[in-house]
C-alpha positions as a printed Julia matrix, in Angstrom:
414×3 Matrix{Float64}:
  90.21   -7.83   58.18
  90.47   -8.79   61.85
  92.87  -10.93   63.84
  91.31  -13.76   65.83
  92.79  -13.09   69.25
  92.84  -14.64   72.71
  93.62  -12.55   75.79
  94.56  -14.25   79.07
  95.2   -11.89   82.01
  96.91  -12.8    85.27
  95.15  -10.07   87.23
  97.23  -10.31   90.4
 100.52  -10.11   88.48
  99.54   -7.07   86.41
  97.63   -5.18   89.1
 100.27   -5.58   91.8
 103.04   -4.51   89.44
 101.07   -1.46   88.33
 100.22   -0.68   91.94
 103.91   -0.49   92.79
 104.55    1.84   89.87
 101.49    4.11   89.79
  98.4     3.52   91.92
  96.03    5.58   89.76
  97.06    3.65   86.66
  96.47    0.39   88.55
  93.01    1.52   89.63
  92.06    2.51   86.1
  93.33   -0.8    84.71
  91.16   -2.74   87.17
  88.03   -0.56   87.21
  87.67    0.31   83.52
  88.69   -2.79   81.54
  86.04   -2.19   78.88
  87.78    1.0    77.77
  91.29   -0.46   77.52
  90.07   -3.69   75.93
  88.37   -1.67   73.19
  91.44    0.53   72.78
  93.8    -2.45   72.66
  91.65   -3.98   69.91
  92.6    -1.04   67.7
  96.18   -0.27   68.79
  99.58   -1.91   69.38
  98.94   -4.07   66.37
 101.1    -6.31   64.24
  98.63   -6.26   61.33
  94.85   -6.01   61.53
  92.56   -4.94   64.37
  91.79   -7.57   66.98
  88.6    -9.47   67.62
  88.56  -10.97   71.1
  87.25  -14.49   70.64
  88.35  -15.54   74.13
  88.91  -13.14   77.04
  89.73  -14.62   80.43
  90.95  -12.99   83.61
  92.47  -15.11   86.38
  91.87  -13.43   89.74
  92.48  -14.22   93.4
  89.19  -13.1    95.01
  90.82  -12.79   98.44
  93.79  -10.76   97.15
  94.14   -7.18   98.34
  96.37   -4.13   98.61
  96.61   -1.56  101.39
  95.04    1.81  100.74
  97.55    4.33  102.13
  95.12    7.19  102.33
  92.51    5.3   104.36
  94.44    2.52  106.03
  91.94    0.05  104.59
  92.21   -2.86  102.18
  91.21   -2.81   98.53
  90.13   -6.35   97.65
  90.53   -7.63   94.1
  87.0    -9.05   94.21
  85.83   -5.44   94.06
  86.75   -5.41   90.37
  84.97   -8.62   89.34
  81.78   -6.84   88.11
  83.84   -4.43   86.0
  85.74   -7.31   84.39
  82.53   -9.24   83.68
  80.89   -6.17   82.11
  83.95   -5.79   79.87
  83.39   -9.28   78.48
  85.93  -11.19   80.54
  85.28  -14.68   81.82
  86.63  -14.34   85.37
  88.37  -17.46   86.66
  88.71  -17.51   90.45
  92.19  -18.57   91.54
  92.24  -18.58   95.36
  95.48  -19.1    97.31
  96.77  -22.67   97.3
  99.57  -22.26   99.88
 100.1   -20.47  103.17
 102.29  -17.93  101.34
  99.33  -16.85   99.21
 100.49  -18.46   95.95
  97.6   -19.23   93.63
  97.37  -21.42   90.54
  96.68  -18.69   87.98
  99.82  -19.42   85.96
  99.01  -23.14   85.71
  95.41  -22.4    84.72
  96.58  -20.0    82.01
  98.98  -22.59   80.58
  96.32  -25.33   80.56
  93.73  -23.07   78.96
  96.18  -21.8    76.34
  97.13  -25.35   75.34
  93.46  -26.32   75.15
  92.75  -23.33   72.91
  95.76  -24.15   70.77
  94.36  -27.63   70.19
  90.8   -26.46   69.49
  89.16  -26.41   66.08
  89.27  -22.61   65.97
  92.49  -21.35   64.44
  93.35  -18.58   66.9
  95.94  -16.29   65.33
  97.22  -14.33   68.33
  97.63  -14.98   72.04
  97.87  -11.93   74.3
  99.36  -12.93   77.66
  98.98  -10.41   80.47
 101.82  -11.29   82.84
 105.5   -10.61   83.33
 106.09  -14.06   84.85
 108.93  -15.77   82.99
 107.46  -19.15   83.98
 105.32  -18.73   80.86
 108.39  -19.05   78.6
 107.76  -22.76   77.81
 104.19  -21.89   76.81
 105.45  -19.16   74.48
 107.85  -21.63   72.88
 104.87  -23.9    72.12
 102.75  -21.04   70.76
 105.54  -19.82   68.53
 106.22  -23.33   67.24
 102.55  -23.44   66.2
 102.99  -20.16   64.27
 100.82  -18.07   66.59
 101.55  -14.4    67.12
 102.36  -13.52   70.73
 101.83  -10.25   72.56
 102.99   -9.81   76.15
 101.53   -7.18   78.49
 104.05   -6.58   81.25
 104.52   -3.21   83.03
 107.51   -4.33   85.1
 110.9    -5.82   84.41
 110.45   -9.05   82.46
 113.21  -11.52   81.72
 114.8   -11.09   78.26
 114.52  -14.87   77.86
 110.75  -14.41   78.19
 110.17  -11.23   76.2
 112.39  -12.37   73.31
 109.77  -15.02   72.49
 107.06  -12.44   71.83
 106.24  -10.58   68.63
 105.15   -7.53   70.61
 105.75   -6.22   74.12
 103.37   -3.75   75.76
 105.27   -2.3    78.71
 104.28    0.37   81.21
 104.4     3.17   78.64
 102.18    1.17   76.28
  99.73    0.33   79.05
  99.64    3.97   80.08
  98.9     5.09   76.52
  95.98    2.64   76.42
  94.62    3.61   79.83
  95.17    7.36   79.49
  94.84    8.15   75.77
  95.52   11.78   75.01
  92.41   13.63   73.81
  92.4    14.67   70.22
  93.32   18.34   69.87
  93.0    19.38   66.22
  95.71   21.83   65.27
  97.55   22.7    62.12
 100.27   20.21   63.05
  97.91   17.26   63.47
  97.98   15.05   60.4
  94.87   13.21   59.12
  94.95    9.49   60.09
  95.17    8.25   56.49
  98.38   10.19   55.95
 100.12    9.71   59.3
 102.84    7.35   58.13
 103.67    9.47   55.08
 103.89   12.53   57.32
 106.07   10.65   59.8
 108.41    9.46   57.06
 108.64   12.93   55.52
 109.41   14.53   58.89
 112.13   12.03   59.81
 113.77   12.26   56.37
 113.75   16.06   56.54
 115.34   16.15   59.99
 117.86   13.49   58.94
 118.83   15.31   55.73
 119.16   18.7    57.45
 121.06   17.52   60.52
 124.72   18.41   60.83
 125.38   16.04   63.72
 123.94   12.82   65.18
 120.31   13.1    66.3
 119.16   12.07   69.75
 116.47    9.39   69.26
 114.52   10.3    72.38
 114.31   13.98   71.38
 113.48   13.06   67.79
 110.64   10.77   68.88
 109.07   13.58   70.94
 109.35   15.94   67.97
 107.71   13.33   65.74
 104.8    12.94   68.18
 104.11   16.68   68.02
 103.88   16.46   64.23
 102.13   13.06   63.96
  99.98   12.79   67.06
  98.67    9.26   66.43
 102.02    7.55   65.95
 102.23    6.12   69.45
  98.61    4.91   69.44
  99.38    2.89   66.3
 102.42    1.46   68.13
 104.62    3.36   65.7
 102.72    2.06   62.66
 103.02   -1.56   63.82
 106.8    -1.42   64.13
 106.63   -1.77   67.91
 109.02    1.07   68.71
 110.17    4.42   67.37
 113.62    3.05   66.55
 112.21    0.18   64.52
 109.89    2.55   62.66
 112.91    4.66   61.72
 114.86    1.58   60.61
 112.04    0.62   58.24
 112.44    3.96   56.43
 115.79    2.74   55.04
 117.47    6.11   55.32
 120.69    6.34   53.26
 123.92    5.53   55.12
 122.0     5.36   58.39
 123.52    4.13   61.64
 121.68    3.78   64.94
 122.8     3.18   68.49
 120.64    2.95   71.6
 120.34    6.75   71.81
 121.56    8.24   68.53
 120.85    8.31   64.79
 123.42    9.5    62.27
 124.6     9.41   58.66
 127.93    7.55   58.58
 129.01    9.55   55.49
 128.04   13.09   56.56
 128.42   12.87   60.35
 131.32   12.13   62.64
 130.43    8.9    64.43
 129.75    9.42   68.15
 131.87    7.53   70.68
 130.5     4.0    70.92
 128.7     3.19   74.13
 130.42   -0.16   74.24
 133.82    1.46   74.65
 133.48    5.0    75.9
 131.09    7.08   77.94
 132.31   10.54   78.84
 136.02   10.37   79.57
 136.35    6.71   80.59
 135.65    3.19   79.48
 132.58    1.34   80.66
 133.71   -1.47   82.99
 132.83   -4.96   81.87
 130.45   -5.7    84.8
 128.45   -2.6    83.88
 128.47   -3.56   80.19
 127.09   -6.95   81.19
 124.08   -5.18   82.73
 123.75   -2.99   79.63
 123.7    -5.97   77.29
 121.53   -8.33   79.29
 119.27   -6.1    81.4
 118.99   -3.03   79.13
 120.67   -0.74   81.66
 120.63    2.77   80.11
 124.0     3.82   78.72
 124.4     7.04   80.64
 127.67    8.78   81.41
 129.09    7.82   84.78
 128.88   11.4    86.0
 125.14   11.58   85.2
 123.96    8.88   87.6
 124.28   10.87   90.84
 122.45   13.95   89.44
 119.69   11.6    88.25
 119.27   10.05   91.7
 119.31   13.54   93.24
 116.65   14.97   90.94
 114.36   12.0    91.6
 114.78   12.54   95.34
 113.85   16.18   94.83
 110.75   15.19   92.86
 109.68   12.77   95.6
 110.09   15.48   98.23
 108.24   18.22   96.34
 105.42   16.52   94.4
 102.73   13.87   94.62
 104.05   10.92   92.68
 102.99   10.2    89.12
 105.29    8.05   87.02
 104.76    9.91   83.77
 105.14   13.33   85.34
 108.19   12.24   87.34
 110.05   11.18   84.21
 109.09   14.27   82.23
 109.92   16.72   85.03
 113.19   15.03   85.95
 114.4    14.83   82.36
 113.53   18.5    81.78
 115.22   19.67   84.99
 118.39   17.73   84.17
 118.39   19.21   80.67
 118.35   22.73   82.19
 121.62   21.79   83.9
 123.09   20.54   80.64
 122.62   16.85   81.48
 120.94   14.78   78.76
 119.01   11.87   80.24
 116.16   10.48   78.07
 112.8     9.94   79.73
 113.03    6.22   79.05
 116.23    6.12   81.12
 114.56    8.06   83.94
 111.62    5.66   83.85
 114.01    2.7    84.04
 115.55    4.1    87.24
 112.2     5.05   88.8
 110.9     1.53   88.28
 114.08    0.13   89.76
 113.64    2.31   92.85
 109.95    1.39   93.18
 110.64   -2.34   92.99
 113.89   -2.11   94.94
 112.44   -0.68   98.13
 112.78    3.09   97.73
 109.44    4.09   96.19
 109.05    7.74   95.29
 105.5     7.62   96.68
 106.51    6.18  100.05
 105.38    7.65  103.35
 108.83    9.21  103.72
 110.44   10.53  100.51
 113.63    8.59   99.76
 117.0    10.3    99.61
 119.22   10.25   96.53
 121.41    7.63   98.19
 118.42    5.42   99.03
 117.16    5.66   95.44
 120.58    4.8    94.04
 121.13    1.87   96.39
 117.65    0.44   95.77
 118.2     0.75   92.02
 121.63   -0.92   92.24
 120.41   -3.73   94.51
 117.47   -4.4    92.21
 119.78   -4.66   89.21
 122.05   -7.11   91.0
 119.03   -9.16   92.1
 117.71   -9.27   88.53
 121.15  -10.29   87.28
 121.3   -13.14   89.77
 117.81  -14.29   88.78
 118.9   -14.31   85.12
 121.92  -16.48   85.94
 124.46  -13.66   85.53
 127.39  -14.3    87.84
 128.54  -11.14   89.65
 131.23  -11.67   92.25
 132.12   -9.21   95.01
 134.61   -7.4    92.78
 131.99   -6.94   90.03
 129.5    -5.58   92.56
 132.08   -3.06   93.81
 132.7    -1.92   90.24
 128.96   -1.5    89.64
 128.55    0.46   92.88
 131.42    2.76   91.94
 129.89    3.34   88.5
 126.73    4.67   90.14
 128.73    6.74   92.63
 127.68    4.52   95.54
 129.65    2.89   98.3
 129.67   -0.88   98.47
 127.44   -2.23  101.29
 129.34   -3.59  104.23
 129.52   -7.4   104.17
 127.6    -9.27  106.83
 129.75   -9.82  109.94
 131.2   -13.3   110.2
 130.98  -15.38  113.29
 134.17  -15.95  115.25
 133.1   -19.48  116.2
 135.16  -20.97  113.4
 138.32  -19.1   114.38
 141.14  -21.36  115.43
């Protein structure tokens, strides 16, 4: 069986976001769409494999990015032949305003509504964009009982992503663009038995554990035993945690980072009330709940910023390698920071103005401040009210000083 799918890609949105995060991944996304389209047809599935009945890419032909190594421009039109060869219908969306804004989002909405009203009963719409302006469209698609998959490598609004059945973030895009080569070993399980092997491994670790298990560590262990689990999007569950939940382990409890048996294990301190020796302040908990801020101990934030600054100073940037190396180096110092948490901070620094691949490597302070400022900006965009006191509390939580307020004019003084 196959799923009748539509894929609509806002090229500028995806490419520019990927370019900020990892230039090589962005290049591969744009120059080899045939490979990732074929891979996506078989992976990150809700049910059956996909058949692309409609594939459209909305592209600004005059769009470009600066090539740092050559000082030249890389124009998006360069990738048109690759997209056409991959089976995309390329829709030119030139700038409509002096700021460079094009009409790709409007074209996508109109085309999606036309397809929804057509005689063909499309079962799934794959939207390649992190733009929350598409939320009304997703409401309409969901009301018509269509499955929705969002491809978004950056930070997308929870109000937008909550409407989708499946989210393919940066890690998912990376796994599609850079699939690991098959390396047959004794630990690799045949494809027809992968889920059984996964279930058996998790149950064994769960039954033998004498304390709560770290979910990030457990997922990496599972991937070494069942190599294809991530390619199948954790057997259609969408995440490792959801795949574990579906196993219905006895007396199981899960938090964001831990898995434990509430009968055999002492429950860990709840992240909502305690991290390390102190309570999480309410402004920080607001960011945890609404923006998925990682629930790290307060004392771990400064070492994390410092290790990222060290990586930027010593290595050529690669997002995957930066998260792996940083997490491993912190672990050697007895600091447990999952790779997903490291990735969250790296993305915040990249988008916030302290990219690890900048011409001058950022300092730990610059990384921390860019990350904090980006969080506050995202909170404001989501309608979360943070007054000056809340911002001071957030800054203190990250071990940062509060920025000096802008000087006020004395003209109004009496």
